[in-house]
Amino acid sequence: MKSNAFYAPETVQELIEVLKLKKEGRDFYFVAGATDFAIHIKKHGIMDYTAIDLTHLDELKRIEAREGFVEIGAAATMARLEESDILRSHGNALAEAAGRVGSTQIRNRATIGGNIVNASQSADTVTASCALGATVVLLNSEGELRELPLEEFIIGIGHTQINSDEVLVKVRIPYGRKPEYSSFSKIGSRKSVAISKINCAAKIIFKDNCVAEATMYFGSIGPKAIKAAVMEKHCIGRAWDEKLLAELLELGSLQVDQAIPTRPSRYYKRIAVKGVISDVFNDIAQREVI
Amino acid sequence: MIINAVINGESIEKECNPNKRLIDFLRDDMELLSVKEGCGEGECGSCTVLLDKEAVTSCTVLTGQINGHEVTTVEGLDAMGELEPIMESFISAGAVQCGYCTPGMIISAKALLYKNPNPTDEEIKRALEGNLCRCTGYNKIIEAVRNIKR
Amino acid sequence: MDSGFKYIGKRINRPDAKDKALGRTKYIGDFKLHGMLYGKLVTSKKAHANVRIDTSKALAINGVKAVFTYEDVPKKQYNSNQWFSGSMDKEDELILHKTARHVGDRIALVLGDTIEAAERGRKALIVEYEELPVVIGLEAADEANLCFEKEFSCGDVESGFEKADFIIEDKGSTPKIHHAAIENHVCVAEVDTFGNLIIWSPCQVVFQVQHVTARALDIPYDKVRVIKCSMGGSFGGKTMPILEPICGFAALKTGRPVKIVLDRKDSISATRTRNASIQRVKTGITKDGKIVAREIEIDFDGGAYLTNCAGIAVASGKKAFRSYDIENQKYVGRTYYTNTTPGGACRGYGSPQIHAISEININNAAARIGMDPVDFRILNAFDPQEYREGAVDQIGMPAIGNARLKDCLIKGKECFRWNERMQTVKAKNTGRYAYGLGVAASAHGNGYLNSFPDFTNVTIQIMPDGRVFIKIAIHDLGCGTVLTMQQIAAEVLGLSPERIYVPEADTHQSPYDSAGTQASRVTYVCGGAVKKAAEELKNKMAQIYAAAFSCKEEQVKFEDGAIGSEYAGFMDYGSFATFCEKKYSTALKIDLEYRAEANPSVYSAVFIEVKVDRYSGMVEIEDILVVQDAGRVINLTLAEGQVQGGAQMSLGMALCEEMAYDEKGNLKTDSFSKYYIINAPSMPEVKVLFIEEGEPMGPFGAKSVGELAAVAPAPALMNAINHALGTNLTSYPATPEKIIEALNS
């Protein structure tokens, strides 16, 4: 039976009550930015549904620095993420990624929660968040919370571990005491307002001018963001210089070959990957010097 | 559902379908026809309105979501006396040809100027990146926005 | 340099800009008529199929008032491309089809009291498809699908090639382009109190809509009134009546006003496209750089219906003989059926296609002998020609006229500092980024003389309040045709343009015009008509005044909207109109039928500096200069706007625009998130320079600007990319994938 209702919970308790209804009913959709949602209902001709609007919960919009991690409300918009000083300090790659999603209008509405749960293979905030070691926090209809690594939460294209009575409420970006440098880059069909054909995020921790820890992820070359383990290992103990960059560019092409051996887009992406690696590498090089 | 919102400076309390797209609510229920539909998926920007002073594509917002918020269109900017300098600049720069993208462009420009009264050309282009135009090639629109700040 | 004109050449603000900025301008999608029904067009999801539609569930939906299919509508075939009754275009379209021939083909219309009801009705229709074989794209078409062929030639191409020292051959292709007007296709039809059909349409030729609709519905022409409304862009896409026949039918059948609005998906797939092409160009040159022979073969994708299959092949071919003085040249154009969206008028109409490959070929020819590509073009370009009545070009088309291609190239080269940049541009190269320079030239026309009837009628009258009322079937597509007419009349009559009213076309109010806004004829032909009519009106006024006040006609003066002489005093135009009526039983009015007497060309040269990312294949235009031979610019702001807008469209074809189909004929690029047009961050600042050396027969020497602007930027960019990378890309668009493939193969 088709439904046609609208809920806009303003407290966590109200949200839990709505989750109970969602568990029973079909045709229930969370809407926040509604940018993906609008396209979805248009494409599938869905005219009757129940919307659960997440934009009236202040709790879900905050970006706060806690002990050892930045906590981001799932309904925080790309615009807020991009402008956040906290995020620029402790999760720059995510601030960069958010600033490259869609257009100005889209960024004013699209949320990190929506981007993650939609789980497009080219989701920019997912690549960045994975590189930052993000975890996600889910709330269910019993009021229980569970936390798990983002990389585990996402299973494949459009597919996550979320249960029918759960809602994504927080994203947590851990940070340590050592200075971290992270960056993000993407290549789409045009310079601005484009879906990524390939994207890259990296987080580097230096010690004595050499790489002590490296995390690197690529997006849009597989059903979910891929950890570039070989490239990460290759960086350890190295100086962040031109020689390392040249090697990483070659390894990047091989990473693409390995990820999408049979796709026609491989031939383009194995070259384009050098662009995103260069961008991220040079961005970190500049900020490290400063 | 009863919506309480401020539309173009006026507080309204109105019964409406909360699942209706905001663009349809504004055009049909509020008769604000400056809000145009060009693509229905947030790509062309001709439906751009201000939601709490930020530019959003009204075709991707559900009416229920504006409850407790402020929505402004060019009709509202005009009524509140905030349109004149932008409009004059657009007209004299030759930034208006067919005019279909113009209200959306003006709203995006206004949103930018609220945040940044002296934007660079790069910042202007970024603010307008979600507004498509097929007539002008954007040059005179950028010029129009550049000329407003003074 | 002051031209001495009061209004011509000035940057006069558009009078309609204010309402547009205020959001007050009513486009057809904004119409709300009493008792109006909303129509949702149902289009085929298969590229070639017999269609069976079960309407029962749809009719049962609350609010659905009617559903029309092939069974319900008249079965008379028509061709939506016909814009006048003498058109020879063969007819193969129907109002609604039983056999769909492309994805997006019209198969039904659902009418509802509300849009929602109509949408629910559309969803509830049960459509069964009996699929038939498909031909998707030109590669799949063969001789059986050929629907038109045309050859133009001069001299003897074979002996020309024998004389050549070098022969340069290129093959290339251009894509199907979506016009991408921001306003989707829309139509409102209603029946007036007298039982006549009124069609409100954002069209380019009201008489075309009238002709096609009257024929399709089998009703008298005079019972079909078509009114041109404010339009959110067209670029040729809204020329052919697509919605008007079914909308008109629905209004007549139900007796209620009907509004049909297409969504973006249908605007892309259910209307018209720029014809795609596959081309072969072969050029023979001497070692000194003179072109002695050229052969161009173009295959056009006509799409699923005949529409403009003839027009595109003919219009394109003619352009080959307008720019360069080539003694021996042959052009063959062929158009093929495919099961894809039909081709139609699109800004430039064949010029973009033929210049796209031939201008790359010109660069390759120059490179073969180590000659600068600008100099090569200057060497071969036609010189300006003196006006001679009845003069023709090498294939019998009206002469090129005051052709200023050389000026465009020479002045542009200097202004762009071409030589200096050539010395230094490659020094900017890094490991990742490559820089290059490109140039291209193009020609376009000024109307239909020697191809189709090209004439218009105009009535100009002084009203009792001193304002001037001009009736002419003018259609403003956003480009400013109305203001252009106002400025021309203003200059002749010495009145501010604001006091001159030029309403847009209405079949029942405007005198007959043979072709509307197409073929770049408005400034040249319609503007010429307005100028002549205004001059004749002024003569009539002088004659009457001289007779009435006993002075010589030479002594009659026109100042600030008043007529008079030193001796008899001044009278404002309005009072004079009343005076003439009372004393001489005549109106201060001229009715004029104006025929085009020439069809010269307009020319452009475009210079581009480009930066290419060798990793991502992304292209950034660092600098672009467009030089256009415009005769005389009527309004500098309007003209610049046309050049910049045309550049956006042309550069789009070179970089990112392409309607792409899968092997079954499904359109992959059916939204703005997949069909990219250039947005603000990716659009460079287009510097514009006009050459104004006049043109006989053009009003104040003016000739066309807007379509020409959509031609040369694309090949100029391809040439710049090829120069930067050492490639020979000839397949449009030069997407990042194609660039990377060319670099790495």
JSON list of C-alpha atoms in Angstrom, two decimals, chain C residues 78-204:
[
{"chain": "C", "resi": 78, "resn": "TYR", "atom": "CA", "xyz": [3.24, 16.04, -42.91]},
{"chain": "C", "resi": 79, "resn": "ASN", "atom": "CA", "xyz": [6.83, 17.26, -42.65]},
{"chain": "C", "resi": 80, "resn": "SER", "atom": "CA", "xyz": [7.45, 19.59, -39.73]},
{"chain": "C", "resi": 81, "resn": "ASN", "atom": "CA", "xyz": [10.35, 21.16, -41.62]},
{"chain": "C", "resi": 82, "resn": "GLN", "atom": "CA", "xyz": [8.08, 22.78, -44.23]},
{"chain": "C", "resi": 83, "resn": "TRP", "atom": "CA", "xyz": [7.89, 26.47, -43.47]},
{"chain": "C", "resi": 84, "resn": "PHE", "atom": "CA", "xyz": [5.91, 27.52, -46.53]},
{"chain": "C", "resi": 85, "resn": "SER", "atom": "CA", "xyz": [3.30, 25.92, -48.76]},
{"chain": "C", "resi": 86, "resn": "GLY", "atom": "CA", "xyz": [5.65, 25.55, -51.73]},
{"chain": "C", "resi": 87, "resn": "SER", "atom": "CA", "xyz": [8.11, 23.42, -49.79]},
{"chain": "C", "resi": 88, "resn": "MET", "atom": "CA", "xyz": [9.23, 20.27, -51.59]},
{"chain": "C", "resi": 89, "resn": "ASP", "atom": "CA", "xyz": [10.17, 18.42, -48.38]},
{"chain": "C", "resi": 90, "resn": "LYS", "atom": "CA", "xyz": [8.56, 14.99, -48.49]},
{"chain": "C", "resi": 91, "resn": "GLU", "atom": "CA", "xyz": [6.07, 14.11, -45.79]},
{"chain": "C", "resi": 92, "resn": "ASP", "atom": "CA", "xyz": [6.42, 11.19, -43.41]},
{"chain": "C", "resi": 93, "resn": "GLU", "atom": "CA", "xyz": [5.45, 12.40, -39.93]},
{"chain": "C", "resi": 94, "resn": "LEU", "atom": "CA", "xyz": [2.17, 11.90, -38.09]},
{"chain": "C", "resi": 95, "resn": "ILE", "atom": "CA", "xyz": [0.68, 13.69, -35.13]},
{"chain": "C", "resi": 96, "resn": "LEU", "atom": "CA", "xyz": [1.02, 10.49, -33.08]},
{"chain": "C", "resi": 97, "resn": "HIS", "atom": "CA", "xyz": [2.70, 7.37, -34.36]},
{"chain": "C", "resi": 98, "resn": "LYS", "atom": "CA", "xyz": [1.63, 3.74, -34.37]},
{"chain": "C", "resi": 99, "resn": "THR", "atom": "CA", "xyz": [5.09, 2.65, -35.39]},
{"chain": "C", "resi": 100, "resn": "ALA", "atom": "CA", "xyz": [7.68, 4.44, -33.30]},
{"chain": "C", "resi": 101, "resn": "ARG", "atom": "CA", "xyz": [10.89, 5.16, -35.19]},
{"chain": "C", "resi": 102, "resn": "HIS", "atom": "CA", "xyz": [13.11, 6.49, -32.43]},
{"chain": "C", "resi": 103, "resn": "VAL", "atom": "CA", "xyz": [13.32, 6.58, -28.66]},
{"chain": "C", "resi": 104, "resn": "GLY", "atom": "CA", "xyz": [11.34, 9.69, -27.86]},
{"chain": "C", "resi": 105, "resn": "ASP", "atom": "CA", "xyz": [8.90, 9.39, -30.76]},
{"chain": "C", "resi": 106, "resn": "ARG", "atom": "CA", "xyz": [5.38, 10.66, -30.00]},
{"chain": "C", "resi": 107, "resn": "ILE", "atom": "CA", "xyz": [2.91, 7.85, -29.33]},
{"chain": "C", "resi": 108, "resn": "ALA", "atom": "CA", "xyz": [0.22, 9.26, -27.03]},
{"chain": "C", "resi": 109, "resn": "LEU", "atom": "CA", "xyz": [-1.04, 12.24, -25.07]},
{"chain": "C", "resi": 110, "resn": "VAL", "atom": "CA", "xyz": [-2.62, 12.08, -21.63]},
{"chain": "C", "resi": 111, "resn": "LEU", "atom": "CA", "xyz": [-4.79, 15.00, -20.52]},
{"chain": "C", "resi": 112, "resn": "GLY", "atom": "CA", "xyz": [-5.51, 15.75, -16.88]},
{"chain": "C", "resi": 113, "resn": "ASP", "atom": "CA", "xyz": [-7.14, 18.44, -14.78]},
{"chain": "C", "resi": 114, "resn": "THR", "atom": "CA", "xyz": [-3.86, 18.79, -12.95]},
{"chain": "C", "resi": 115, "resn": "ILE", "atom": "CA", "xyz": [-0.28, 17.99, -13.87]},
{"chain": "C", "resi": 116, "resn": "GLU", "atom": "CA", "xyz": [-0.30, 15.32, -11.20]},
{"chain": "C", "resi": 117, "resn": "ALA", "atom": "CA", "xyz": [-3.35, 13.63, -12.66]},
{"chain": "C", "resi": 118, "resn": "ALA", "atom": "CA", "xyz": [-1.83, 13.68, -16.13]},
{"chain": "C", "resi": 119, "resn": "GLU", "atom": "CA", "xyz": [1.42, 12.23, -14.75]},
{"chain": "C", "resi": 120, "resn": "ARG", "atom": "CA", "xyz": [-0.42, 9.45, -12.94]},
{"chain": "C", "resi": 121, "resn": "GLY", "atom": "CA", "xyz": [-2.36, 8.79, -16.11]},
{"chain": "C", "resi": 122, "resn": "ARG", "atom": "CA", "xyz": [0.85, 8.57, -18.09]},
{"chain": "C", "resi": 123, "resn": "LYS", "atom": "CA", "xyz": [2.30, 6.09, -15.60]},
{"chain": "C", "resi": 124, "resn": "ALA", "atom": "CA", "xyz": [-0.85, 3.96, -15.80]},
{"chain": "C", "resi": 125, "resn": "LEU", "atom": "CA", "xyz": [-0.72, 3.55, -19.57]},
{"chain": "C", "resi": 126, "resn": "ILE", "atom": "CA", "xyz": [0.17, 0.04, -20.66]},
{"chain": "C", "resi": 127, "resn": "VAL", "atom": "CA", "xyz": [2.39, 0.21, -23.72]},
{"chain": "C", "resi": 128, "resn": "GLU", "atom": "CA", "xyz": [3.41, -2.94, -25.58]},
{"chain": "C", "resi": 129, "resn": "TYR", "atom": "CA", "xyz": [6.24, -2.84, -28.06]},
{"chain": "C", "resi": 130, "resn": "GLU", "atom": "CA", "xyz": [6.70, -5.22, -30.95]},
{"chain": "C", "resi": 131, "resn": "GLU", "atom": "CA", "xyz": [10.36, -4.50, -31.64]},
{"chain": "C", "resi": 132, "resn": "LEU", "atom": "CA", "xyz": [11.71, -4.07, -35.14]},
{"chain": "C", "resi": 133, "resn": "PRO", "atom": "CA", "xyz": [15.28, -3.90, -36.47]},
{"chain": "C", "resi": 134, "resn": "VAL", "atom": "CA", "xyz": [17.16, -0.72, -35.67]},
{"chain": "C", "resi": 135, "resn": "VAL", "atom": "CA", "xyz": [19.79, 1.37, -37.41]},
{"chain": "C", "resi": 136, "resn": "ILE", "atom": "CA", "xyz": [21.67, 3.33, -34.80]},
{"chain": "C", "resi": 137, "resn": "GLY", "atom": "CA", "xyz": [24.20, 5.90, -35.90]},
{"chain": "C", "resi": 138, "resn": "LEU", "atom": "CA", "xyz": [25.77, 6.62, -39.26]},
{"chain": "C", "resi": 139, "resn": "GLU", "atom": "CA", "xyz": [28.14, 3.66, -39.02]},
{"chain": "C", "resi": 140, "resn": "ALA", "atom": "CA", "xyz": [25.13, 1.35, -39.11]},
{"chain": "C", "resi": 141, "resn": "ALA", "atom": "CA", "xyz": [23.43, 3.07, -42.05]},
{"chain": "C", "resi": 142, "resn": "ASP", "atom": "CA", "xyz": [23.89, 1.81, -45.60]},
{"chain": "C", "resi": 143, "resn": "GLU", "atom": "CA", "xyz": [22.60, 2.61, -49.08]},
{"chain": "C", "resi": 144, "resn": "ALA", "atom": "CA", "xyz": [19.12, 1.39, -48.18]},
{"chain": "C", "resi": 145, "resn": "ASN", "atom": "CA", "xyz": [18.92, 4.17, -45.62]},
{"chain": "C", "resi": 146, "resn": "LEU", "atom": "CA", "xyz": [20.01, 6.94, -47.97]},
{"chain": "C", "resi": 147, "resn": "CYS", "atom": "CA", "xyz": [17.29, 9.57, -48.18]},
{"chain": "C", "resi": 148, "resn": "PHE", "atom": "CA", "xyz": [18.98, 12.49, -49.90]},
{"chain": "C", "resi": 149, "resn": "GLU", "atom": "CA", "xyz": [22.06, 13.27, -51.93]},
{"chain": "C", "resi": 150, "resn": "LYS", "atom": "CA", "xyz": [23.40, 16.54, -53.33]},
{"chain": "C", "resi": 151, "resn": "GLU", "atom": "CA", "xyz": [26.49, 17.52, -55.25]},
{"chain": "C", "resi": 152, "resn": "PHE", "atom": "CA", "xyz": [27.97, 20.95, -55.86]},
{"chain": "C", "resi": 153, "resn": "SER", "atom": "CA", "xyz": [31.05, 21.48, -57.97]},
{"chain": "C", "resi": 154, "resn": "CYS", "atom": "CA", "xyz": [33.08, 23.97, -59.91]},
{"chain": "C", "resi": 155, "resn": "GLY", "atom": "CA", "xyz": [36.01, 23.45, -62.25]},
{"chain": "C", "resi": 156, "resn": "ASP", "atom": "CA", "xyz": [37.46, 19.95, -62.59]},
{"chain": "C", "resi": 157, "resn": "VAL", "atom": "CA", "xyz": [38.55, 18.43, -59.34]},
{"chain": "C", "resi": 158, "resn": "GLU", "atom": "CA", "xyz": [40.51, 15.52, -60.84]},
{"chain": "C", "resi": 159, "resn": "SER", "atom": "CA", "xyz": [42.73, 17.70, -62.99]},
{"chain": "C", "resi": 160, "resn": "GLY", "atom": "CA", "xyz": [43.07, 20.05, -60.07]},
{"chain": "C", "resi": 161, "resn": "PHE", "atom": "CA", "xyz": [44.55, 17.29, -57.93]},
{"chain": "C", "resi": 162, "resn": "GLU", "atom": "CA", "xyz": [46.95, 16.43, -60.73]},
{"chain": "C", "resi": 163, "resn": "LYS", "atom": "CA", "xyz": [48.29, 19.96, -60.58]},
{"chain": "C", "resi": 164, "resn": "ALA", "atom": "CA", "xyz": [48.83, 19.78, -56.85]},
{"chain": "C", "resi": 165, "resn": "ASP", "atom": "CA", "xyz": [52.27, 19.37, -55.31]},
{"chain": "C", "resi": 166, "resn": "PHE", "atom": "CA", "xyz": [50.81, 17.99, -52.10]},
{"chain": "C", "resi": 167, "resn": "ILE", "atom": "CA", "xyz": [47.57, 16.29, -51.24]},
{"chain": "C", "resi": 168, "resn": "ILE", "atom": "CA", "xyz": [46.30, 16.40, -47.66]},
{"chain": "C", "resi": 169, "resn": "GLU", "atom": "CA", "xyz": [43.46, 14.14, -46.60]},
{"chain": "C", "resi": 170, "resn": "ASP", "atom": "CA", "xyz": [41.54, 14.04, -43.36]},
{"chain": "C", "resi": 171, "resn": "LYS", "atom": "CA", "xyz": [38.60, 12.14, -42.03]},
{"chain": "C", "resi": 172, "resn": "GLY", "atom": "CA", "xyz": [36.53, 13.27, -39.14]},
{"chain": "C", "resi": 173, "resn": "SER", "atom": "CA", "xyz": [33.16, 13.39, -37.45]},
{"chain": "C", "resi": 174, "resn": "THR", "atom": "CA", "xyz": [30.84, 15.73, -35.58]},
{"chain": "C", "resi": 175, "resn": "PRO", "atom": "CA", "xyz": [28.21, 14.62, -33.06]},
{"chain": "C", "resi": 176, "resn": "LYS", "atom": "CA", "xyz": [24.51, 15.08, -32.63]},
{"chain": "C", "resi": 177, "resn": "ILE", "atom": "CA", "xyz": [24.04, 18.17, -30.50]},
{"chain": "C", "resi": 178, "resn": "HIS", "atom": "CA", "xyz": [21.14, 19.06, -28.21]},
{"chain": "C", "resi": 179, "resn": "HIS", "atom": "CA", "xyz": [20.18, 22.72, -28.50]},
{"chain": "C", "resi": 180, "resn": "ALA", "atom": "CA", "xyz": [19.96, 22.92, -24.69]},
{"chain": "C", "resi": 181, "resn": "ALA", "atom": "CA", "xyz": [17.74, 25.98, -24.49]},
{"chain": "C", "resi": 182, "resn": "ILE", "atom": "CA", "xyz": [17.14, 26.30, -20.77]},
{"chain": "C", "resi": 183, "resn": "GLU", "atom": "CA", "xyz": [13.38, 26.46, -21.37]},
{"chain": "C", "resi": 184, "resn": "ASN", "atom": "CA", "xyz": [12.04, 23.03, -22.34]},
{"chain": "C", "resi": 185, "resn": "HIS", "atom": "CA", "xyz": [9.69, 22.62, -25.30]},
{"chain": "C", "resi": 186, "resn": "VAL", "atom": "CA", "xyz": [6.21, 23.84, -24.45]},
{"chain": "C", "resi": 187, "resn": "CYS", "atom": "CA", "xyz": [2.93, 24.74, -26.14]},
{"chain": "C", "resi": 188, "resn": "VAL", "atom": "CA", "xyz": [-0.49, 26.04, -25.21]},
{"chain": "C", "resi": 189, "resn": "ALA", "atom": "CA", "xyz": [-3.47, 25.73, -27.55]},
{"chain": "C", "resi": 190, "resn": "GLU", "atom": "CA", "xyz": [-7.01, 26.97, -27.07]},
{"chain": "C", "resi": 191, "resn": "VAL", "atom": "CA", "xyz": [-10.17, 27.50, -29.07]},
{"chain": "C", "resi": 192, "resn": "ASP", "atom": "CA", "xyz": [-11.49, 31.04, -29.15]},
{"chain": "C", "resi": 193, "resn": "THR", "atom": "CA", "xyz": [-15.11, 32.21, -29.05]},
{"chain": "C", "resi": 194, "resn": "PHE", "atom": "CA", "xyz": [-15.39, 31.89, -32.80]},
{"chain": "C", "resi": 195, "resn": "GLY", "atom": "CA", "xyz": [-14.20, 28.31, -32.85]},
{"chain": "C", "resi": 196, "resn": "ASN", "atom": "CA", "xyz": [-10.74, 29.16, -34.15]},
{"chain": "C", "resi": 197, "resn": "LEU", "atom": "CA", "xyz": [-7.64, 27.47, -32.88]},
{"chain": "C", "resi": 198, "resn": "ILE", "atom": "CA", "xyz": [-5.09, 29.71, -31.14]},
{"chain": "C", "resi": 199, "resn": "ILE", "atom": "CA", "xyz": [-1.63, 28.28, -30.64]},
{"chain": "C", "resi": 200, "resn": "TRP", "atom": "CA", "xyz": [0.75, 29.99, -28.22]},
{"chain": "C", "resi": 201, "resn": "SER", "atom": "CA", "xyz": [4.18, 28.83, -29.24]},
{"chain": "C", "resi": 202, "resn": "PRO", "atom": "CA", "xyz": [7.80, 29.79, -28.55]},
{"chain": "C", "resi": 203, "resn": "CYS", "atom": "CA", "xyz": [8.51, 29.30, -32.23]},
{"chain": "C", "resi": 204, "resn": "GLN", "atom": "CA", "xyz": [10.78, 30.78, -34.83]}
]
